[in-house]
Coordinates of C-alpha atoms in Angstrom, one line a residue:
S1 CA 9.1 -10.8 -18.4
W2 CA 8.4 -7.9 -16.1
S3 CA 9.7 -4.5 -16.9
F4 CA 12.1 -3.0 -14.4
C5 CA 9.8 -0.7 -12.4
E6 CA 8.5 -0.1 -8.9
G7 CA 4.8 -0.6 -9.2
A8 CA 3.3 2.6 -10.7
I9 CA 3.3 1.1 -14.2
I10 CA 3.5 -2.7 -14.4
C11 CA 4.2 -4.0 -17.9
Y12 CA 4.1 -7.6 -19.3
D13 CA 5.8 -8.9 -22.3
N14 CA 4.3 -12.2 -23.3
L15 CA 4.2 -13.2 -19.7
G16 CA 2.2 -16.4 -18.9
L17 CA -0.6 -15.8 -16.5
E18 CA -2.4 -18.7 -14.8
R19 CA -4.8 -19.5 -12.0
I20 CA -4.8 -16.4 -9.7
E21 CA -2.5 -13.4 -10.4
S22 CA -2.8 -10.1 -8.7
A23 CA -1.1 -6.8 -8.2
R24 CA -1.9 -3.9 -5.7
E25 CA -1.0 -0.3 -5.0
G26 CA -2.1 2.4 -2.6
L27 CA -4.0 5.3 -4.3
L28 CA -5.5 8.5 -3.0
A29 CA -8.9 9.6 -4.2
D30 CA -9.3 12.9 -6.0
Q31 CA -12.8 14.2 -5.3
V32 CA -12.4 17.2 -7.6
N33 CA -10.9 16.1 -11.0
D34 CA -11.0 12.3 -10.8
D35 CA -7.3 12.2 -11.8
S36 CA -6.5 9.2 -9.6
H37 CA -7.2 6.0 -11.5
V38 CA -6.2 2.4 -12.4
S39 CA -6.0 1.7 -16.2
I40 CA -5.5 -1.7 -17.9
N41 CA -4.3 -1.7 -21.5
M42 CA -3.4 -5.3 -22.3
D43 CA -3.6 -8.0 -25.0
F44 CA -4.3 -11.6 -24.0
L45 CA -3.5 -14.6 -26.3
R46 CA -4.5 -18.1 -25.6
A47 CA -1.8 -20.6 -26.6
Q48 CA -2.9 -23.2 -29.2
P49 CA -1.4 -26.8 -28.5
S50 CA -1.5 -27.8 -32.2
E51 CA -2.9 -26.6 -35.5
D52 CA -5.2 -29.6 -35.9
E53 CA -6.8 -29.3 -32.4
D54 CA -9.9 -27.3 -31.7
L55 CA -9.9 -25.2 -28.6
P56 CA -13.1 -25.1 -26.5
G57 CA -14.6 -21.8 -25.7
G58 CA -14.1 -20.3 -22.3
D59 CA -13.3 -17.1 -20.4
F60 CA -11.5 -15.6 -17.4
Q61 CA -12.2 -12.6 -15.2
V62 CA -10.3 -9.4 -14.5
L63 CA -11.2 -7.8 -11.2
E64 CA -10.4 -4.3 -9.9
Y65 CA -11.4 -3.7 -6.3
H66 CA -10.8 -1.6 -3.2
T67 CA -9.2 -3.2 -0.1
S68 CA -12.5 -2.9 1.8
R69 CA -14.0 -5.4 -0.7
S70 CA -11.1 -7.9 -0.5
G71 CA -13.1 -10.0 2.1
S72 CA -15.8 -10.5 -0.5
I73 CA -13.5 -12.3 -2.9
G74 CA -12.8 -16.0 -2.4
F75 CA -13.7 -18.2 0.5
T76 CA -11.4 -18.7 3.5
F77 CA -11.8 -22.0 5.4
K78 CA -11.4 -22.2 9.1
N79 CA -7.9 -23.8 8.6
G80 CA -6.8 -20.5 6.9
S81 CA -6.6 -21.7 3.3
T82 CA -8.5 -19.7 0.7
E83 CA -10.3 -20.9 -2.5
Y84 CA -10.9 -18.2 -5.1
C85 CA -12.5 -20.3 -7.8
C86 CA -16.0 -21.9 -7.5
T87 CA -16.1 -25.6 -8.2
R88 CA -18.7 -28.4 -7.7
E89 CA -16.7 -29.6 -4.7
L90 CA -16.8 -26.1 -3.1
Q91 CA -20.5 -25.8 -3.7
N92 CA -21.1 -29.1 -1.8
D93 CA -18.7 -28.3 1.0
P94 CA -20.7 -28.0 4.4
E95 CA -18.4 -25.2 5.6
F96 CA -19.1 -23.2 2.5
K97 CA -22.8 -23.9 2.6
S98 CA -23.1 -22.7 6.2
A99 CA -21.3 -19.4 5.4
H100 CA -23.0 -18.5 2.1
S101 CA -26.7 -17.8 1.7
K102 CA -26.5 -18.5 -2.0
S103 CA -24.3 -20.7 -4.2
C104 CA -21.5 -19.5 -6.4
D105 CA -21.2 -19.8 -10.2
V106 CA -19.1 -22.8 -11.2
D107 CA -15.9 -21.9 -13.1
R108 CA -16.1 -18.3 -11.9
V109 CA -14.3 -16.4 -9.2
V110 CA -16.2 -16.5 -5.8
I111 CA -17.7 -13.1 -5.0
E112 CA -19.9 -12.6 -2.1
N113 CA -22.8 -10.1 -2.1
Q114 CA -21.8 -8.5 -5.4
Q115 CA -24.1 -5.6 -6.3
D116 CA -24.8 -3.9 -9.6
G117 CA -23.0 -0.6 -10.0
D118 CA -20.5 -1.4 -7.2
K119 CA -17.6 1.1 -7.9
L120 CA -15.3 -0.6 -5.4
L121 CA -15.5 -4.0 -7.1
Q122 CA -15.7 -4.2 -10.8
V123 CA -15.5 -7.4 -12.9
T124 CA -14.6 -7.7 -16.6
S125 CA -14.9 -11.1 -18.4
I126 CA -12.6 -11.9 -21.3
V127 CA -14.3 -14.5 -23.6
F128 CA -12.5 -16.8 -26.0
E129 CA -14.6 -18.5 -28.8
D130 CA -14.2 -22.1 -29.6
G131 CA -12.5 -23.3 -32.8
K132 CA -9.0 -23.8 -34.1
T133 CA -7.9 -20.2 -34.0
S134 CA -6.7 -18.4 -30.8
P135 CA -7.6 -14.8 -31.3
K136 CA -5.9 -12.1 -29.3
H137 CA -8.2 -10.1 -27.0
R138 CA -7.5 -6.6 -26.1
I139 CA -8.9 -4.8 -23.1
F140 CA -8.7 -1.2 -22.2
R141 CA -10.4 -0.2 -19.0
K142 CA -10.0 2.8 -16.8
F143 CA -11.2 2.6 -13.2
N144 CA -11.5 6.0 -11.3
V145 CA -10.5 5.9 -7.7
I146 CA -13.4 7.1 -5.6
E147 CA -12.1 6.0 -2.2
S148 CA -8.5 6.2 -0.9
G149 CA -6.8 3.0 0.0
T150 CA -5.1 -0.1 -1.5
H151 CA -6.5 -1.0 -4.9
Y152 CA -6.1 -4.5 -6.4
V153 CA -6.1 -5.9 -10.0
M154 CA -6.7 -9.6 -10.1
F155 CA -6.7 -12.1 -13.0
A156 CA -8.8 -15.1 -12.2
F157 CA -8.5 -18.2 -14.4
C158 CA -11.2 -20.5 -13.0
D159 CA -12.5 -21.9 -16.3
P160 CA -10.6 -25.2 -17.1
N161 CA -10.9 -24.4 -20.8
V162 CA -8.8 -21.3 -20.3
P163 CA -6.2 -22.3 -17.7
A164 CA -3.6 -19.7 -18.8
V165 CA -2.9 -16.9 -21.3
L166 CA 0.0 -14.9 -22.6
A167 CA -0.3 -11.3 -21.5
S168 CA 1.3 -8.2 -23.1
G169 CA 0.7 -4.6 -22.1
C170 CA 0.6 -2.5 -18.9
I171 CA -1.4 -1.8 -15.8
E172 CA -1.1 1.9 -14.8
W173 CA -1.6 3.1 -11.3
R174 CA -1.8 6.9 -11.1
N175 CA -2.5 9.3 -8.2
Y176 CA -3.8 12.8 -8.7
Y177 CA -0.3 14.2 -7.9
G178 CA 1.6 11.8 -10.3
F179 CA 2.7 8.2 -10.6
L180 CA 4.4 7.9 -7.2
P181 CA 2.4 5.3 -5.1
A182 CA 0.5 6.5 -2.1
A183 CA 2.9 4.4 0.0
L184 CA 5.6 6.8 -1.0
H185 CA 3.5 9.9 -0.8
G186 CA 5.5 12.5 1.1
I187 CA 8.9 11.1 0.4
I188 CA 9.8 13.8 -2.1
L189 CA 9.1 16.5 0.5
F190 CA 11.0 14.5 3.1
H191 CA 14.2 14.4 1.0
F192 CA 13.8 18.0 0.0
V193 CA 13.6 19.1 3.6
M194 CA 16.6 16.9 4.5
T195 CA 18.6 18.4 1.6
L196 CA 17.8 21.9 3.0
A197 CA 18.8 20.7 6.5
Y198 CA 22.2 19.4 5.4
L199 CA 22.7 22.6 3.4
G200 CA 21.8 24.8 6.3
I201 CA 24.1 23.1 8.9
G202 CA 26.7 22.8 6.2
L203 CA 26.7 26.6 5.6
V204 CA 26.9 27.2 9.4
W205 CA 29.8 24.8 9.7
F206 CA 31.6 26.4 6.8
I207 CA 31.3 29.9 8.3
M208 CA 32.5 28.6 11.7
C209 CA 35.5 26.9 10.1
A210 CA 36.3 30.0 8.1
M211 CA 36.2 32.1 11.3
Y212 CA 38.7 29.8 13.1
W213 CA 40.6 28.4 10.1
R214 CA 44.0 28.7 11.8
D215 CA 43.0 26.3 14.6
I216 CA 40.9 23.8 12.6
L217 CA 41.2 20.2 13.8
G218 CA 41.5 17.2 11.5
L219 CA 38.3 15.8 12.9
Q220 CA 36.4 19.0 12.0
G221 CA 37.6 18.5 8.4
C222 CA 36.2 15.0 8.4
I223 CA 32.8 16.3 9.6
A224 CA 32.7 18.7 6.6
G225 CA 33.3 15.8 4.3
V226 CA 30.4 13.8 5.8
L227 CA 28.1 16.9 5.5
G228 CA 28.9 17.1 1.8
V229 CA 28.2 13.4 1.2
G230 CA 24.9 13.7 3.2
M231 CA 23.6 16.7 1.2
F232 CA 24.6 15.1 -2.1
E233 CA 22.8 11.8 -1.2
Q234 CA 19.6 13.6 -0.2
L235 CA 19.6 15.6 -3.4
L236 CA 20.0 12.4 -5.4
W237 CA 17.0 10.7 -3.7
H238 CA 14.9 13.8 -4.2
S239 CA 15.7 13.8 -7.9
Y240 CA 15.1 10.1 -8.2
Y241 CA 11.6 10.2 -6.7
K242 CA 10.6 13.4 -8.5
D243 CA 11.5 11.7 -11.8
F244 CA 9.7 8.5 -10.8
N245 CA 6.6 10.6 -9.9
A246 CA 6.7 12.3 -13.3
T247 CA 7.3 9.2 -15.5
G248 CA 6.0 6.2 -13.6
Y249 CA 9.2 4.3 -14.2
S250 CA 12.3 3.8 -12.0
T251 CA 15.4 5.2 -13.5
V252 CA 17.9 2.4 -12.8
G253 CA 21.1 4.4 -13.0
L254 CA 19.8 7.2 -10.8
M255 CA 18.5 4.7 -8.3
I256 CA 21.8 2.8 -8.1
F257 CA 23.8 6.1 -7.8
S258 CA 21.5 7.2 -5.0
V259 CA 21.9 3.9 -3.1
L260 CA 25.7 4.1 -3.5
A261 CA 25.7 7.7 -2.1
Q262 CA 23.5 6.6 0.8
T263 CA 25.8 3.7 1.6
L264 CA 28.9 5.9 1.5
K265 CA 27.2 8.4 3.9
R266 CA 26.3 5.6 6.4
D267 CA 29.8 4.1 6.0
V268 CA 31.7 7.3 6.7
S269 CA 29.2 8.2 9.5
R270 CA 30.0 5.0 11.3
L271 CA 33.8 5.4 10.8
L272 CA 33.6 9.0 12.0
V273 CA 32.0 7.9 15.3
L274 CA 34.7 5.2 15.6
V275 CA 37.7 7.5 15.1
V276 CA 36.2 10.0 17.5
S277 CA 35.8 7.3 20.1
M278 CA 39.4 6.4 19.6
G279 CA 40.4 10.0 20.5
Y280 CA 41.6 11.0 17.0
G281 CA 42.8 14.6 17.1
V282 CA 42.2 14.8 20.9
V283 CA 44.2 12.0 22.6
R284 CA 45.9 10.7 19.4
R285 CA 47.7 12.8 16.8
S286 CA 47.0 10.1 14.3
L287 CA 45.7 6.5 14.1
G288 CA 48.8 5.0 12.7
T289 CA 48.5 1.4 11.6
T290 CA 44.9 1.3 13.0
T291 CA 44.0 3.5 10.0
Y292 CA 44.4 0.5 7.7
K293 CA 42.1 -1.6 9.9
V294 CA 39.4 1.1 9.9
F295 CA 39.7 1.6 6.2
L296 CA 39.4 -2.1 5.5
L297 CA 36.4 -2.4 7.7
G298 CA 34.8 0.6 5.9
V299 CA 35.5 -1.0 2.4
V300 CA 34.0 -4.3 3.4
F301 CA 30.9 -2.6 4.9
F302 CA 30.5 -0.5 1.8
I303 CA 30.6 -3.5 -0.6
F304 CA 28.0 -5.6 1.3
S305 CA 25.8 -2.6 2.2
A306 CA 25.8 -1.3 -1.4
A307 CA 24.8 -4.8 -2.8
H308 CA 22.1 -5.1 -0.2
G309 CA 20.8 -1.6 -0.8
V310 CA 20.5 -2.0 -4.6
D311 CA 18.8 -5.4 -4.1
Q312 CA 16.3 -3.8 -1.7
A313 CA 15.6 -0.7 -3.8
R314 CA 14.8 -2.4 -7.1
D315 CA 11.5 -4.2 -7.8
H316 CA 11.2 -8.0 -8.0
S317 CA 8.9 -10.1 -10.0
T318 CA 9.6 -12.9 -7.5
E319 CA 10.4 -12.9 -3.8
P320 CA 14.2 -13.1 -3.2
S321 CA 15.3 -16.4 -1.7
V322 CA 16.1 -16.8 2.0
I323 CA 19.7 -17.7 1.1
K324 CA 20.2 -14.5 -0.9
K325 CA 18.9 -12.4 2.0
I326 CA 21.2 -14.2 4.5
I327 CA 24.2 -13.7 2.2
L328 CA 23.6 -10.0 1.9
A329 CA 22.3 -9.2 5.3
F330 CA 24.4 -11.3 7.7
P331 CA 27.8 -9.7 6.9
I332 CA 26.3 -6.2 7.4
A333 CA 24.9 -7.3 10.8
L334 CA 28.3 -8.8 11.8
I335 CA 30.2 -5.6 10.8
N336 CA 27.7 -3.4 12.7
V337 CA 28.2 -5.5 15.8
T338 CA 32.0 -5.3 15.3
I339 CA 31.9 -1.5 14.9
A340 CA 29.6 -1.1 18.0
L341 CA 32.0 -3.1 20.2
W342 CA 35.0 -1.3 18.8
I343 CA 33.4 2.1 19.6
F344 CA 32.4 1.0 23.1
F345 CA 35.9 -0.3 24.1
S346 CA 37.6 2.7 22.4
M347 CA 35.4 5.2 24.1
T348 CA 36.0 3.5 27.5
R349 CA 39.8 3.5 26.9
T350 CA 39.9 7.1 25.8
M351 CA 37.9 8.3 28.8
A352 CA 40.1 6.3 31.1
R353 CA 43.2 7.9 29.6
L354 CA 41.8 11.4 29.9
T355 CA 40.8 10.7 33.5
E356 CA 44.4 9.5 34.3
R357 CA 45.9 12.6 32.7
K358 CA 43.4 14.8 34.5
Q359 CA 42.5 16.5 31.2
L360 CA 39.0 17.5 32.4
V361 CA 38.1 19.8 29.5
K362 CA 38.6 17.0 26.9
L363 CA 37.0 14.5 29.3
S364 CA 33.8 16.6 29.5
L365 CA 33.5 16.5 25.7
Y366 CA 33.7 12.7 25.7
R367 CA 31.2 12.4 28.6
R368 CA 28.7 14.5 26.6
F369 CA 29.4 12.4 23.5
F370 CA 28.9 9.2 25.5
I371 CA 25.5 10.4 26.7
V372 CA 24.4 11.3 23.2
L373 CA 25.4 7.8 21.9
A374 CA 23.4 6.2 24.8
V375 CA 20.3 8.3 23.9
L376 CA 20.6 7.4 20.2
I377 CA 21.0 3.7 21.1
V378 CA 17.8 3.8 23.2
L379 CA 16.0 5.5 20.3
S380 CA 17.2 2.9 17.8
V381 CA 16.2 0.0 20.0
G382 CA 12.7 1.5 20.4
W383 CA 12.4 2.0 16.6
H384 CA 13.4 -1.6 16.0
V385 CA 10.6 -2.7 18.3
L386 CA 8.1 -0.5 16.4
E387 CA 9.4 -2.0 13.1
I388 CA 8.7 -5.5 14.3
W389 CA 5.1 -4.5 15.0
A390 CA 4.8 -2.5 11.8
F391 CA 6.0 -5.4 9.6
S392 CA 3.6 -7.8 11.2
P393 CA 1.1 -9.3 8.8
G394 CA -1.5 -6.7 7.8
V395 CA -0.3 -3.8 9.9
L396 CA 1.4 -1.7 7.2
E397 CA -1.6 -2.3 4.8
T398 CA -4.1 -1.3 7.5
Y399 CA -2.5 1.6 9.4
F400 CA 0.4 2.9 7.3
W401 CA -0.7 2.1 3.7
D402 CA -0.1 5.8 2.8
K403 CA 2.9 6.3 5.0
A404 CA 4.8 3.0 4.5
W405 CA 7.9 5.0 3.2
I406 CA 8.7 5.9 6.8
F407 CA 9.4 2.2 7.4
T408 CA 10.3 0.8 4.0
K409 CA 12.6 3.6 2.8
D410 CA 14.5 4.1 6.1
A411 CA 13.2 7.6 6.8
F412 CA 13.9 7.1 10.5
W413 CA 17.5 6.1 9.9
E414 CA 18.1 9.2 7.7
V415 CA 16.9 11.4 10.6
F416 CA 18.9 9.2 13.0
F417 CA 22.2 9.7 11.1
F418 CA 21.5 13.4 10.8
L419 CA 21.0 13.8 14.6
M420 CA 24.1 11.8 15.3
L421 CA 26.2 14.0 12.9
L422 CA 24.6 17.1 14.4
S423 CA 25.5 16.0 17.9
V424 CA 29.2 15.5 16.9
M425 CA 29.2 18.9 15.2
I426 CA 27.8 20.6 18.3
I427 CA 30.3 18.9 20.7
W428 CA 33.3 19.5 18.4
R429 CA 32.3 22.8 16.8
P430 CA 35.1 25.2 15.8
S431 CA 35.8 27.9 18.3
A432 CA 38.5 30.2 19.7
N433 CA 39.4 27.4 22.2
N434 CA 39.9 24.7 19.5
M435 CA 43.5 24.0 20.7
R436 CA 42.2 23.1 24.2
Y437 CA 40.6 20.0 22.7
A438 CA 43.5 19.1 20.2
Y439 CA 46.2 16.6 20.7
N440 CA 49.1 18.2 22.6
K441 CA 52.5 16.6 22.0
V442 CA 54.3 18.2 24.9
E443 CA 51.5 17.3 27.3
D444 CA 51.6 13.7 26.0
E445 CA 55.4 13.4 26.4
D446 CA 55.2 14.7 30.0
E447 CA 52.6 12.2 30.8
Q448 CA 54.6 9.3 29.3
R449 CA 57.8 10.3 31.2
A450 CA 55.7 10.3 34.4
A451 CA 54.5 6.8 33.8
T452 CA 56.0 4.3 36.2
T453 CA 54.4 1.1 35.3
D454 CA 54.1 -0.9 32.1
V455 CA 51.1 -2.5 30.4
E456 CA 50.9 -6.3 30.8
L457 CA 50.3 -7.5 27.2
N458 CA 50.2 -11.1 28.2
V459 CA 47.0 -10.8 30.3
P460 CA 44.1 -10.4 27.9
L461 CA 41.4 -9.7 30.4
I462 CA 43.1 -7.2 32.7
E463 CA 44.8 -4.0 31.6
K464 CA 46.9 -1.9 33.9
G465 CA 46.8 1.8 33.5
H466 CA 49.9 4.0 33.5
N467 CA 49.4 4.5 37.2
G468 CA 49.2 0.7 37.9
A469 CA 45.5 0.6 38.5
A470 CA 43.6 -2.3 37.0
A471 CA 40.8 -1.4 34.5
A472 CA 37.4 -3.1 34.4
E473 CA 37.3 -6.6 33.0
P474 CA 35.0 -7.5 30.1
S475 CA 32.5 -10.2 31.0
S476 CA 32.6 -12.4 27.9
D477 CA 35.4 -14.0 25.9
A478 CA 34.3 -12.2 22.7
A479 CA 34.2 -8.9 24.5
S480 CA 37.6 -9.6 26.1
L481 CA 39.2 -10.2 22.7
A482 CA 37.7 -7.1 21.3
Y483 CA 38.9 -5.1 24.3
K484 CA 42.5 -6.5 23.9
F485 CA 42.4 -5.8 20.2
T486 CA 41.5 -2.1 20.9
L487 CA 44.1 -1.9 23.7
D488 CA 46.9 -3.3 21.6
D489 CA 46.1 -0.7 18.9
D490 CA 46.3 2.1 21.5
I491 CA 49.6 0.8 22.9
G492 CA 51.1 0.5 19.5
Q493 CA 50.1 4.1 18.6
E494 CA 51.6 5.4 21.9
S495 CA 54.9 3.8 21.1
K496 CA 55.0 5.3 17.6
M497 CA 54.3 8.9 18.6
D498 CA 57.1 11.2 18.3

């Protein structure tokens, strides 16, 4: 079985290897001390069918090569299929003959234009003698990295006399700076900078809250909580990757703890934007029964997102099934759509109420917030388009092999959530005029006494404002129901305000 690790040290414990097995990792060359290397320290045992049966002699090959030499290994047919082992049939194939100037060695891996002393493609043969015994062969090889890029280790079992072996031991991939793969090079510094960023704006926020502590809004207290969670999460990820770089192994407990902290931050960030769009502390004194709906939505999102995050963060010896991906990813996508619609309709409703009441100061805040959200949405859509291109076959390995963490470890989304939180902080920052933006009970009661029309609850697609004017109608049935759902919550809260 595989050890639980992320690729810097891959260990086998009596794992059966057969046909073609390979592993890869990005490494950066060290031209000064030659500290970057790939080392193989493994034992191979050929299984013996029975005590009375003699095993024929045979061998298999272990290859270590740079990505620039990957095209020299195996033969790819015009239909896209690849054959790595040389056989009589392959030697006589017209397509192979026309592409190769010289024939390959039968029962060996196909290597084109191999040259003696090639440091970017090195082959080691493991030979088993014939007889009744099945000796264990040990190999210890260290390959210095002389050129940066993706490096591969391949086990090729082309000899029919050695179709498979049991392998024990480890393959170690080490960069000059530590065990952290080149694909994650820079992520330690990234999380360190993000920790300092959260700490910096957190100190500024604390000072401003201390200056105007008598007039602090509930919303501003929620922002302080999100800041604390964000700083703690970044500190955990920094510690996790620093430990991984030093040891070469993934600390499971620290990784899970970091994922849970990340999920909590993303959860509360979404809910913060949602309650702000509902007008909490500005148009509403409290959310009332809507609080339970928001809390339930947050709990469900946290459960599915945490499960998905842990599943994505840990290493797999096999590719997860499509069903498993759907079970974990689909609920998260559905909840995100629900939150987005809820934010949109709540924001529209809040701005409409502020317009009716002619509360222009509060309305200006929400208009700025609406513009910020629109800009962030455009950025997120643009990033999704870039991700589709980046995750196309061969793109990450070719262009971003040493910066893959930007895409695979959600670096953009960490910055995205930080900017979103920073925007909310700037718009709703503590100041001497805090009470101008807070919910005003007297103002709300005066507005309710002046209302002359009622809201028609029986018409789901049209809502009448307090002055009798009809609001805009959502275009789809799903949007209409979401709009009515938000409207009913708003009406229910107005009726319960004292």
